[in-house]
Each structure stands twice: as C-alpha cells, then as structure tokens.
Coordinates of C-alpha atoms and ligand atoms in Angstrom, one line a residue:
X14 CA 74.2 49.3 30.7
X15 CA 70.6 48.2 31.0
X16 CA 69.7 45.4 28.6
X17 CA 66.9 46.1 26.1
X18 CA 64.6 43.5 27.6
X19 CA 64.8 45.1 31.0
X20 CA 63.7 48.5 29.5
X21 CA 60.1 49.2 29.0
X22 CA 58.1 51.5 26.7
X23 CA 54.4 52.2 26.0
X24 CA 52.4 50.7 23.2
X25 CA 51.3 54.2 22.2
X26 CA 54.5 56.2 22.1
X27 CA 54.6 57.6 18.6
X28 CA 56.2 61.0 19.1
X29 CA 59.9 60.5 19.1
X30 CA 60.4 63.5 21.3
X31 CA 58.1 61.9 23.9
X32 CA 59.6 58.4 23.6
X33 CA 61.1 57.3 26.8
X34 CA 62.0 54.2 28.5
X35 CA 60.8 53.0 31.9
X36 CA 62.3 50.9 34.5
X37 CA 60.6 47.7 35.8
X38 CA 59.8 49.6 39.1
X39 CA 58.1 52.4 37.1
X40 CA 56.1 49.9 35.1
X41 CA 54.9 48.0 38.2
X42 CA 54.0 51.0 40.2
X43 CA 52.4 53.0 37.4
X44 CA 50.4 50.1 35.8
X45 CA 49.3 52.1 32.9
X46 CA 51.4 54.6 30.8
X47 CA 50.3 58.2 30.9
X48 CA 49.5 58.2 27.2
X49 CA 46.9 55.5 27.9
X50 CA 49.1 52.7 26.4
X51 CA 50.3 49.6 28.1
X52 CA 54.0 48.9 29.0
X53 CA 55.9 46.2 27.1
X54 CA 59.5 45.1 27.2
X55 CA 61.6 46.8 24.6
X56 CA 62.7 43.4 23.3
X57 CA 61.5 40.0 24.2
X58 CA 64.5 37.8 25.1
X59 CA 64.8 34.7 23.0
X60 CA 66.3 32.0 25.2
X61 CA 66.6 29.2 22.7
X62 CA 66.3 25.5 23.4
X63 CA 70.0 25.3 24.6
X64 CA 69.1 27.5 27.5
X65 CA 65.6 26.6 28.4
X66 CA 66.2 22.9 28.3
X67 CA 68.7 23.5 31.0
X68 CA 65.8 24.6 33.1
X69 CA 63.8 21.4 32.8
X70 CA 64.5 20.0 36.2
X71 CA 64.1 23.2 38.2
X72 CA 61.4 23.7 40.8
X73 CA 58.7 26.2 40.0
X74 CA 60.2 29.0 42.0
X75 CA 63.6 28.4 40.5
X76 CA 62.1 28.4 37.0
X77 CA 60.1 31.6 37.8
X78 CA 63.4 33.2 39.0
X79 CA 65.1 32.4 35.7
X80 CA 62.3 33.6 33.6
X81 CA 61.9 36.9 35.5
X82 CA 65.6 37.6 35.7
X83 CA 65.6 38.1 31.9
X84 CA 63.1 41.0 32.3
X85 CA 64.3 42.7 35.4
X86 CA 67.7 44.4 35.6
X87 CA 70.1 43.3 38.4
X88 CA 70.5 47.0 39.3
X89 CA 66.9 47.2 40.1
X90 CA 66.5 44.0 42.0
X91 CA 69.5 41.9 42.9
X92 CA 69.7 38.1 42.4
X93 CA 69.3 37.4 46.1
X94 CA 66.4 39.8 46.4
X95 CA 64.5 38.4 43.4
X96 CA 65.0 34.9 44.7
X97 CA 63.6 35.9 48.0
X98 CA 60.6 37.6 46.5
X99 CA 59.9 34.6 44.2
X100 CA 60.3 32.0 46.9
X101 CA 58.0 33.8 49.3
X102 CA 55.4 34.3 46.5
X103 CA 55.1 30.5 45.8
X104 CA 55.6 29.2 49.3
X105 CA 51.9 29.9 49.8
X106 CA 50.9 27.3 47.1
X107 CA 49.6 24.0 48.5
X108 CA 50.8 21.6 45.8
X109 CA 54.5 20.4 45.7
X110 CA 54.6 21.0 41.9
X111 CA 52.9 24.5 42.4
X112 CA 51.0 24.0 39.0
X113 CA 50.6 20.3 38.5
X114 CA 49.8 18.8 35.1
X115 CA 47.0 16.2 35.2
X116 CA 46.4 13.8 32.3
X117 CA 42.7 13.8 31.2
X118 CA 42.9 11.5 28.2
X119 CA 46.2 9.9 27.1
X120 CA 44.7 8.7 23.7
X121 CA 43.8 12.2 22.9
X122 CA 47.0 13.5 24.5
X123 CA 44.9 16.0 26.5
X124 CA 46.2 17.4 29.8
X125 CA 45.0 19.9 32.3
X126 CA 47.3 22.4 33.9
X127 CA 45.9 23.1 37.4
X128 CA 46.7 26.7 38.2
X129 CA 44.4 26.9 41.3
X130 CA 46.5 25.7 44.2
X131 CA 47.2 29.1 45.6
X132 CA 45.6 30.8 48.6
X133 CA 42.3 31.9 46.8
X134 CA 42.0 28.8 44.6
X135 CA 42.2 30.7 41.3
X136 CA 45.0 31.2 38.8
X137 CA 45.3 34.9 39.6
X138 CA 47.2 33.9 42.7
X139 CA 50.2 33.0 40.5
X140 CA 50.5 36.7 39.5
X141 CA 49.1 38.5 42.6
X142 CA 51.2 36.7 45.2
X143 CA 54.2 38.0 43.3
X144 CA 52.8 41.5 42.7
X145 CA 52.0 41.9 46.4
X146 CA 55.6 41.1 47.4
X147 CA 56.9 43.4 44.7
X148 CA 54.9 46.3 45.9
X149 CA 56.1 45.8 49.4
X150 CA 59.7 45.4 48.3
X151 CA 59.7 48.7 46.4
X152 CA 58.0 50.6 49.3
X153 CA 60.2 49.2 52.0
X154 CA 63.3 50.1 49.9
X155 CA 62.0 53.7 49.4
X156 CA 61.4 54.0 53.1
X157 CA 64.8 52.6 54.0
X158 CA 66.5 55.3 51.9
X159 CA 64.3 58.0 53.4
X160 CA 66.0 61.2 54.2
X161 CA 65.1 62.8 57.5
X162 CA 65.2 59.7 59.7
X163 CA 62.2 57.8 61.1
X164 CA 60.1 60.9 61.5
X165 CA 60.1 61.8 57.8
X166 CA 56.9 61.1 56.0
X167 CA 57.0 57.5 54.8
X168 CA 56.1 56.5 51.3
X169 CA 52.8 54.7 51.3
X170 CA 51.0 53.0 48.4
X171 CA 47.2 52.9 48.2
X172 CA 46.0 50.1 45.9
X173 CA 42.4 50.5 44.7
X174 CA 40.5 48.1 42.6
X175 CA 37.0 46.9 41.6
X176 CA 36.1 43.3 41.4
X177 CA 33.3 41.0 40.3
X178 CA 35.0 38.2 42.2
X179 CA 38.4 36.6 41.5
X180 CA 40.6 39.6 41.2
X181 CA 39.5 41.0 44.5
X182 CA 40.2 38.0 46.6
X183 CA 43.5 37.2 44.9
X184 CA 44.7 40.9 45.3
X185 CA 43.7 40.9 48.9
X186 CA 45.6 37.7 49.6
X187 CA 48.5 39.1 47.7
X188 CA 48.6 42.3 49.8
X189 CA 47.4 41.4 53.2
X190 CA 49.8 42.4 56.0
X191 CA 52.2 44.1 53.6
X192 CA 54.2 47.0 55.0
X193 CA 53.3 50.5 53.8
X194 CA 50.6 49.3 51.4
X195 CA 46.9 49.6 51.8
X196 CA 44.3 47.9 49.7
X197 CA 40.7 48.9 49.0
X198 CA 38.6 46.6 47.0
X199 CA 35.1 47.6 45.9
X200 CA 32.5 45.0 44.9
X201 CA 28.8 45.4 44.0
X202 CA 26.7 44.8 47.0
X203 CA 25.0 41.4 46.9
X204 CA 26.4 40.6 43.4
X205 CA 29.5 38.5 44.0
X206 CA 29.3 34.8 44.8
X207 CA 28.9 34.0 48.5
X208 CA 32.3 32.1 48.5
X209 CA 34.1 35.1 46.9
X210 CA 32.5 37.6 49.3
X211 CA 33.4 35.4 52.2
X212 CA 37.0 35.0 51.0
X213 CA 37.4 38.8 50.7
X214 CA 35.7 40.0 53.8
X215 CA 37.1 37.4 56.3
X216 CA 40.6 38.8 55.8
X217 CA 41.0 41.0 59.0
X218 CA 44.5 42.5 58.4
X219 CA 44.4 46.2 59.2
X220 CA 45.6 47.2 55.7
X221 CA 42.8 45.4 53.9
X222 CA 39.5 47.2 53.3
X223 CA 36.5 45.7 51.5
X224 CA 33.9 48.2 50.3
X225 CA 30.5 46.7 49.5
X226 CA 29.1 49.3 47.1
X227 CA 25.4 49.8 46.3
X228 CA 25.4 49.5 42.4
X229 CA 26.8 47.3 39.7
X230 CA 30.3 46.1 38.9
X231 CA 30.5 48.9 36.3
X232 CA 29.7 51.5 39.0
X233 CA 32.6 50.1 41.0
X234 CA 34.9 50.4 38.0
X235 CA 33.7 54.0 37.4
X236 CA 34.5 54.9 41.0
X237 CA 38.0 53.5 40.6
X238 CA 38.5 55.4 37.4
X239 CA 37.2 58.6 39.0
X240 CA 39.6 58.2 41.9
X241 CA 42.6 57.8 39.6
X242 CA 41.5 61.0 37.8
X243 CA 40.7 62.9 41.0
X244 CA 43.3 65.6 41.8
X245 CA 42.3 65.7 45.5
X246 CA 42.9 61.9 45.9
X247 CA 46.2 62.1 44.0
X248 CA 47.4 64.9 46.2
X249 CA 47.0 62.8 49.3
X250 CA 47.6 59.2 48.1
X251 CA 50.0 57.5 45.8
X252 CA 47.5 55.2 44.0
X253 CA 48.4 51.9 42.3
X254 CA 46.3 49.4 40.5
X255 CA 46.5 45.6 40.5
X256 CA 44.3 45.0 37.4
X257 CA 45.3 42.6 34.7
X258 CA 47.2 45.1 32.6
X259 CA 50.0 45.3 35.2
X260 CA 53.1 43.9 33.4
X261 CA 54.3 42.1 36.5
X262 CA 51.2 39.9 36.3
X263 CA 51.9 38.9 32.7
X264 CA 55.5 38.3 33.6
X265 CA 54.6 35.9 36.5
X266 CA 52.3 33.9 34.3
X267 CA 55.0 33.2 31.6
X268 CA 56.6 30.6 34.0
X269 CA 53.8 28.1 34.0
X270 CA 53.9 27.7 30.2
X271 CA 57.5 26.5 30.6
X272 CA 56.6 24.4 33.6
X273 CA 53.8 22.7 31.7
X274 CA 56.2 21.9 28.9
X275 CA 58.8 20.4 31.2
X276 CA 56.2 18.3 33.1
X277 CA 55.1 16.9 29.8
X278 CA 58.7 16.3 28.7
X279 CA 59.1 13.9 31.7
X280 CA 56.5 11.5 30.3
X281 CA 57.2 12.2 26.6
X282 CA 61.0 12.5 26.1
X283 CA 60.6 12.9 22.4
X284 CA 58.1 15.8 22.8
X285 CA 58.3 18.4 20.1
X286 CA 55.5 21.0 20.1
X287 CA 52.7 21.7 22.5
X288 CA 49.3 23.3 22.1
X289 CA 47.8 25.4 24.9
X290 CA 44.1 26.1 25.3
X291 CA 43.3 29.1 27.6
X292 CA 39.9 30.2 28.9
X293 CA 40.3 33.9 28.1
X294 CA 38.7 37.2 29.3
X295 CA 41.1 40.1 29.5
X296 CA 43.8 38.3 27.4
X297 CA 46.3 38.3 30.3
X298 CA 46.7 34.6 30.8
X299 CA 47.1 33.7 27.1
X300 CA 49.3 36.7 26.4
X301 CA 51.9 35.2 28.8
X302 CA 51.8 32.1 26.5
X303 CA 52.6 34.4 23.6
X304 CA 55.6 35.8 25.4
X305 CA 56.7 32.2 26.2
X306 CA 56.5 31.3 22.5
X307 CA 58.5 34.4 21.5
X308 CA 61.1 33.4 24.1
X309 CA 61.5 30.2 22.1
X310 CA 59.2 27.7 23.8
X311 CA 57.9 25.4 21.0
X312 CA 54.2 26.2 21.1
X313 CA 52.4 25.0 18.0
X314 CA 49.2 27.0 18.7
X315 CA 47.7 29.1 21.4
X316 CA 44.0 28.5 21.5
X317 CA 41.7 31.2 22.9
X318 CA 38.5 29.8 24.5
X319 CA 35.9 32.5 25.1
X320 CA 32.4 32.4 26.6
X321 CA 29.5 34.2 25.0
X322 CA 31.4 37.5 25.5
X323 CA 33.3 36.7 22.3
X324 CA 35.0 39.9 21.1
X325 CA 38.2 37.9 20.5
X326 CA 36.6 35.1 18.7
X327 CA 34.9 37.6 16.4
X328 CA 38.2 39.4 15.8
X329 CA 39.9 36.2 14.7
X330 CA 37.1 35.5 12.3
X331 CA 36.8 39.0 10.7
X332 CA 39.8 41.2 11.6
X333 CA 37.4 43.6 13.3
X334 CA 37.7 44.3 16.9
X335 CA 34.2 45.4 17.8
X336 CA 32.3 45.9 21.1
X337 CA 29.0 45.0 19.5
X338 CA 28.6 41.8 17.5
X339 CA 27.2 43.8 14.6
X340 CA 29.8 45.5 12.3
X341 CA 29.8 49.2 12.8
X342 CA 28.9 49.9 9.2
X343 CA 25.5 48.1 9.4
X344 CA 22.6 50.0 10.9
X345 CA 22.5 49.3 14.5
X346 CA 19.4 47.5 15.8
X347 CA 19.4 49.7 18.8
X348 CA 18.8 52.9 16.8
X349 CA 15.1 53.6 17.0
X350 CA 13.0 55.5 14.5
X351 CA 13.3 58.7 16.5
X352 CA 17.0 58.4 16.3
X353 CA 17.6 57.7 19.9
X354 CA 20.3 55.2 20.4
X355 CA 19.6 52.3 22.8
X356 CA 22.2 51.4 25.3
X357 CA 25.3 49.8 24.0
X358 CA 24.9 46.1 24.2
X359 CA 26.4 45.3 27.6
X360 CA 28.4 42.4 28.9
X361 CA 26.5 39.1 29.0
X362 CA 26.3 37.4 32.3
X363 CA 27.5 33.8 32.0
X364 CA 28.4 30.9 34.2
X365 CA 32.0 32.0 33.8
X366 CA 31.9 35.5 35.4
X367 CA 35.7 36.0 35.4
X368 CA 35.5 36.0 31.6
X369 CA 32.6 38.4 31.3
X370 CA 34.2 41.3 29.5
X371 CA 33.3 43.7 26.7
X372 CA 36.9 44.4 25.6
X373 CA 40.1 42.5 26.4
X374 CA 42.5 45.0 27.8
X375 CA 45.7 43.1 27.2
X376 CA 44.9 42.5 23.6
X377 CA 46.6 45.9 22.8
X378 CA 50.0 44.4 23.7
X379 CA 49.6 41.6 21.1
X380 CA 48.5 44.1 18.5
X381 CA 51.5 46.2 19.2
X382 CA 53.9 43.3 18.7
X383 CA 52.1 42.2 15.5
X384 CA 52.0 45.7 14.0
X385 CA 55.7 46.3 14.8
X386 CA 56.5 43.0 13.0
X387 CA 54.4 44.2 10.1
X388 CA 56.1 47.6 9.9
X389 CA 59.6 46.0 10.0
X390 CA 58.6 43.7 7.1
X391 CA 57.0 46.2 4.9
X392 CA 59.6 48.9 5.4
X393 CA 62.8 47.0 6.1
X394 CA 65.0 50.0 4.9
X395 CA 63.8 52.4 7.6
X396 CA 65.3 52.7 11.1
X397 CA 64.0 50.4 13.8
X398 CA 62.9 53.4 15.8
X399 CA 60.8 54.6 12.9
X400 CA 59.0 51.3 12.8
X401 CA 58.4 51.4 16.5
X402 CA 56.9 54.9 16.1
X403 CA 54.7 53.8 13.2
X404 CA 53.4 50.8 15.2
X405 CA 52.7 53.1 18.2
X406 CA 50.8 55.5 15.9
X407 CA 48.7 52.7 14.5
X408 CA 47.8 51.4 18.0
X409 CA 46.9 54.9 19.1
X410 CA 44.6 55.5 16.2
X411 CA 42.9 52.1 16.5
X412 CA 42.1 52.6 20.1
X413 CA 40.9 56.1 19.4
X414 CA 38.5 54.6 16.9
X415 CA 37.4 52.0 19.4
X416 CA 36.5 54.7 21.8
X417 CA 34.8 56.8 19.2
X418 CA 33.0 54.2 17.1
X419 CA 33.1 51.0 19.1
X420 CA 35.3 49.2 16.7
X421 CA 38.4 49.1 14.5
X422 CA 39.7 46.8 11.7
X423 CA 43.3 45.7 11.1
X424 CA 45.0 45.0 7.8
X425 CA 44.7 41.4 6.4
X426 CA 48.5 40.9 6.9
X427 CA 48.1 41.6 10.6
X428 CA 45.1 39.3 10.9
X429 CA 47.0 36.6 9.1
X430 CA 49.9 36.9 11.6
X431 CA 47.4 36.6 14.4
X432 CA 45.9 33.5 12.8
X433 CA 49.2 31.8 12.4
X434 CA 49.8 31.9 16.1
X435 CA 46.3 31.7 17.6
X436 CA 43.0 29.8 17.1
X437 CA 39.7 30.6 18.8
X438 CA 36.6 28.8 20.0
X439 CA 33.5 30.2 21.5
X440 CA 31.7 28.1 24.1
X441 CA 28.1 28.9 25.0
X442 CA 26.5 28.7 28.5
X443 CA 24.8 25.4 27.7
X444 CA 28.0 23.9 26.3
X445 CA 29.8 24.9 29.5
X446 CA 27.4 22.9 31.6
X447 CA 27.6 20.0 29.1
X448 CA 31.4 20.0 29.4
X449 CA 31.3 19.9 33.2
X450 CA 28.9 17.0 33.0
X451 CA 30.5 15.0 30.2
X452 CA 33.9 15.3 31.8
X453 CA 32.6 14.2 35.2
X454 CA 30.9 11.2 33.6
X455 CA 34.0 10.3 31.6
X456 CA 31.9 10.5 28.4
X457 CA 34.1 13.1 26.8
X458 CA 37.5 12.2 28.4
X459 CA 39.0 9.0 29.6
X460 CA 39.4 10.3 33.2
X461 CA 36.2 9.8 35.3
X462 CA 34.9 11.9 38.1
X463 CA 36.9 15.0 37.5
X464 CA 34.9 18.1 38.5
X465 CA 35.8 21.2 36.4
X466 CA 34.9 24.7 37.3
X467 CA 32.9 26.6 34.6
X468 CA 36.0 28.5 33.4
X469 CA 38.2 25.5 33.1
X470 CA 35.3 23.7 31.4
X471 CA 35.3 26.3 28.6
X472 CA 38.9 25.5 28.1
X473 CA 38.3 21.7 28.0
X474 CA 35.3 22.1 25.6
X475 CA 37.5 24.2 23.3
X476 CA 40.3 21.6 23.6
X477 CA 38.0 18.8 22.6
X478 CA 36.8 20.7 19.6
X479 CA 40.4 21.6 18.6
X480 CA 41.4 17.9 18.9
X481 CA 38.4 16.8 16.8
X482 CA 39.3 19.3 14.1
X483 CA 42.9 18.3 13.9
X484 CA 42.3 14.6 13.9
X485 CA 44.1 13.9 10.6
X486 CA 47.4 15.8 11.3
X487 CA 50.0 14.4 13.7
X488 CA 48.8 16.4 16.6
X489 CA 50.9 18.0 19.3
X490 CA 49.7 17.3 22.9
X491 CA 47.1 19.7 24.2
X492 CA 47.4 21.4 27.5
X493 CA 44.2 23.0 28.7
X494 CA 44.6 25.6 31.5
X495 CA 42.4 25.1 34.6
X496 CA 41.9 28.6 36.0
X497 CA 39.8 28.0 39.1
X498 CA 38.9 25.3 41.6
X499 CA 35.3 24.0 41.1
X500 CA 34.3 24.9 44.7
X501 CA 34.6 28.6 43.9
X502 CA 31.7 28.3 41.4
X503 CA 29.3 26.1 43.2
X504 CA 26.2 27.4 41.4
X505 CA 27.2 26.3 37.9
X506 CA 28.8 23.1 39.1
X507 CA 25.7 22.0 41.0
X508 CA 23.5 22.9 38.1
X509 CA 25.6 20.7 35.8
X510 CA 25.9 17.8 38.2
X511 CA 22.7 17.8 40.3
X512 CA 21.3 14.8 38.6
X513 CA 24.5 12.7 38.6
X514 CA 24.3 9.7 40.8
X515 CA 26.6 9.8 43.7
X516 CA 27.7 13.4 43.2
X517 CA 28.0 15.3 46.4
X518 CA 29.4 18.9 46.3
X519 CA 30.9 18.5 49.8
X520 CA 33.4 16.0 48.3
X521 CA 35.0 18.8 46.2
X522 CA 34.9 21.4 49.0
X523 CA 38.4 22.1 50.2
X524 CA 38.9 22.3 54.0
X525 CA 39.7 26.0 53.7
X526 CA 36.1 26.7 52.6
X527 CA 34.5 24.7 55.4
X528 CA 33.1 27.1 58.0
X529 CA 34.2 30.2 55.9
X530 CA 30.7 31.6 56.2
X531 CA 30.8 31.7 60.0
X532 CA 34.1 33.6 60.3
X533 CA 34.3 37.2 61.5
X534 CA 33.9 39.7 58.6
X535 CA 35.2 43.2 58.0
X536 CA 33.4 45.2 55.4
X537 CA 32.3 48.8 54.9
X538 CA 29.0 49.5 53.1
X539 CA 28.7 52.4 50.7
X540 CA 25.3 53.6 49.6
X541 CA 24.7 55.2 46.2
X542 CA 24.0 58.5 48.0
X543 CA 27.5 58.5 49.5
X544 CA 29.0 57.6 46.2
X545 CA 32.5 58.8 45.3
X546 CA 32.5 61.3 48.1
X547 CA 31.9 58.6 50.7
X548 CA 34.5 56.3 49.2
X549 CA 37.1 59.0 49.1
X550 CA 36.5 59.8 52.8
X551 CA 36.8 56.2 53.7
X552 CA 40.1 55.8 51.9
X553 CA 41.6 58.9 53.5
X554 CA 40.4 58.0 56.9
X555 CA 41.6 54.4 56.9
X556 CA 45.0 55.2 55.4
X557 CA 45.5 57.9 58.0
X558 CA 44.7 55.4 60.7
X559 CA 47.1 52.9 59.3
X560 CA 49.9 55.5 59.0
X561 CA 49.4 56.5 62.6
X562 CA 49.6 52.9 63.7
X563 CA 52.7 52.3 61.5
X564 CA 54.4 55.4 62.9
X565 CA 53.8 54.3 66.5
X566 CA 55.3 51.0 65.6
X567 CA 58.4 52.5 64.0
X568 CA 58.8 55.0 66.8
X569 CA 58.8 52.2 69.4
X570 CA 61.1 49.9 67.5
X571 CA 63.7 52.7 66.9
X572 CA 63.8 53.7 70.6
Ligands
PLP608 C1 40.6 36.1 35.5 C2 40.1 34.7 35.1 C3 40.1 34.3 33.8 C4 40.5 35.1 32.6 O1 41.8 35.4 32.6 P1 42.4 36.6 31.6 O2 43.8 36.8 32.0 O3 41.5 37.8 32.0 O4 42.1 36.2 30.2 C5 39.7 33.0 33.6 N1 39.3 32.1 34.6 C6 39.3 32.6 35.9 C7 38.8 31.6 36.9 C8 39.7 33.8 36.2 O5 39.7 34.3 37.5

C-alpha cells in the first residue's frame, strides 16, 4: 500500500471521474499535469518534534535522505538507491556543511544561510543536482528493463528549457554527462550576464547543447512552449522540463530549512521558533519553507522579499493576484482613446534578474493548500474528497480568470490564512544597492566586509525591515537566505561598491571563475529567421547523433 504522502495529484483536478493519483516518477518526468495544474503530495507528512529532533546531528545528505524518504515510496526508489542519488547530488558542493549558516548580527539575531556552494554558485544547484541524478536514474532503469535486448530502441529524455541566467547553468551542471538524457538550453543572444554565458557554454559534454537565440527571453520561453505543444517534436522526443514547478526541485529545497534550524540550535540550545526571509521570484524556494512548516518545523513566519516585480507583495496587501499593478476594475492607463490597448505592462528589469517575473508559478500550490483548508473548515460535514474537488475547482477558475482578465481575487478568509503564515517586503533597485553597500561597510549589520549578491541583498534588506518592525516583541532569530554568490552578479556589486575604499572585486572572485572567459566554448546560434523550425532541426539532429554514439558504446560493451 502506497502511503498518502507518496501519492501525488494535480492542483486542478475537480472532476471526480478524472481524479487520479500519480507516482513520484510520473510527477518528476511530466513536470506539469495535463490539466495545466501543478502536482502536490496528497498529504504533507507531519513529522513532529520527536522525530525531527532526532535528525539534528545528521549531515546534510543524511538529512535530505530522511526528508525525501517521506515523499517517495520505497517501491519506486529503494533506500539504498535514494541514499546513493542524494549522496552523489551533494558531493559536488564545496562546503563541508553544504549550506552553512553565517551570523551577520548577533544582537539582532540575524543569520545568513549560504545556499550557493554548489557547482554554479547559486541556490538552484541544491535542487538541480538532485533532479539531474533522478532523471538519469529513471532512464537507466527503464533501459535496463528494456525488452528486446541491447538493440531495442532505448528510452531517451530530451530536456529543454529557456533561461535568463541561473536556471540554465544550474540545469546544465545537473545534467552534464548523464546517460540517456540530452539537454537544450536557450538563452537570448547577448542578454545574459557574461559569467552566466561563460558558465553555460564552456560545458563541453556531448549531451549539453546551448542555443544562443536571436530575440528576448520571452521569445525563448515561447519556443519552449511551442516545442512542448508540437506534435512533430513529441512524436520523436520524450520531452521533459526542469523549470521551477518540478516537484522534485521543491522537495530538495525543504532540506535546508531543517538544516538551518539545526545549525541554529547548536548555538542556541533553547531555540524555539525561527523566521525565514526569502528573496522570491517564482515562489519555489519559499514554498519549500511552507512545506517544512507543515511538516512541523517551528517556523514563526516566512517572509517574502520581492524586487520591483512585486505581484506577491501586492497580493498580500490586497488579496488580488494581478499581473498589472492597477486593479482590473479601474480603467487601464494603457487604453488609448481609440480603444487600442497598449502592451501589457511587462517585467521590469532589475539588479536581481533571477527574480524578474510577472507571475510566480509555484504560488498555485500554496493557494491549493489554503483553499483546501478553507473548504474543510467551512464544510466540515462533507467528504474529504468533495473538499478536494471544490478546492481544485476554485484553483481552476482563478487561473482561468488570470489568463482571461490578468487577475483574480481570493476570499478574505484565504487571504487571512496567507497573512498568518507569510509577511512580505518589496525592495527597490536603489534599496538593493544600498543594502549591498551598508552591509559591506558594517553600517547595517555587525559583520563588516561581507559582499552580498543583489538577490541575497534583497533578502537582507527585508530582514532588517522585519526586525525593525518587530522590535517590541520577543523576536525569533531571523535566517535570511543567500541565493547566489556575489561574483555571479558583478555589475550590480561593482555599482554598489565602486567607491568603497579598499574594495577589489577580484577578492570575491572564486578560483572557478578565473580564466573562465578564455575556455573553449560550445554554442549554437539561432537567428530569428530560423526560429522554431531551426531549433527543432537542431534538437532532432543532435539527439540523433548522441543516440548513435550511445548505441556504438553499448554495442561494444556488450560484445
Ligand atoms: C531563482 C533565483 C531566485 C528566486 O527563486 P524562486 O524559487 O524562483 O523564488 C532568487 N535568487 C537567485 C539567485 C535565483 O537564481
């Protein structure tokens, strides 16, 4: 019997005849449910303090294993297999604590959780190192059980994604050299930072393909969507996505909330609750914190820190989730006298590009949990299944509204629930640079000389505001999540610190970045004329080449 927490369903299943459960493998390989919803565990396991306190001295990989084990059935991945996947995923991290906790200010009880010690120096490695190994594990197993011997057609996974920076490099480092998996990452030509472009294109493994596409990031995303919807492509390839809605990414991120708590417990044995502040874009990182809280970790508050792309901040203030800052009911400034509608206000470009989003795709999962709770409370007499259906219906209609009108509004009860768990702060571009500078100088925090990247700086700026506001109450320690290494975002860091005496960017440059620019590169250019047709041809050609090479290899090893 499969436990409820290792069964998955979609946030939008509302028709009971359609309602079905998915295995962990389905969820990882599909990414998105066919009804457009996101997968969520049927039940979130509550581990309780008895159990999780027993984890306090575990290493990060051991902790990850224990957390993940609760969400993946043994029949799908055995204990030994899961341990092996997890160990390999975190052996690539440079720091002995994997995600070390650094005190920034003991008086304010402010700490920084450094999540950037993985191969690409950004927190996305925590999830993508694991996801890459999972993909390979599932494919290798399918091929081992292949009927028809070594000459039968092997299963092959083709991962495609678009990136404006961090996701691409983390996905490439997660999948490089993996058996039976190819990865194609598209980025807008000339529009990603030089370090990020170098990180991606200097990976020479035969299964890694970077496509420098003439156009914008949105064009790249449109190509990805078009390929997923293209019958021709789907006939030839088994496509998979690595974007932040993949459940395995959320799952992997739950671990570091526990790890942070245990690291804090070592210096504060009478620790009760903790507050986490998270620089947020697609709501993946902070959603993992929400799951940790539901599992029983004593989190007092989860604080969302946004940049000027502040849809979440606006939601928490108003209960309306709206792409445009103006409520949909007010006349839109963009509507001209002749009735022609101007372009929908786009994404703002900020110093924290990994958080430049119009909508936060993982937010749907939180809303699902909150509306299910609401249904269960308002209609306690109906069957659990009926409440699940009602919640799914609501999610479905909200997201239809979002598509049609650009916004939806939730009931006050649901907003109140959201407010009891989360707080939000919006940090402007100017405030981001100020935070980098004030922290470096030791004006804002006790620690001097720490160089924050712009994303982590947004978290620290929000943390300081939160601490200021809560001065009177007996405050829980604040853990601010550091999502990238400063060297990845040289532009903003140099802008903030250029006039600081004694600051030299080279001192923050990790050895892995030295000489990166001179390394050999592999990248395919796609012009806007070639477009989707050109991209499709490249994918088919390159995958075919890889398959031939793999076949030759298998043939020779079996003889
Ligand atoms: C992706 C990313 C974020 C945002 O994370 P979400 O899970 O999308 O909220 C923040 N900072 C950095 C450096 C990132 O790469």
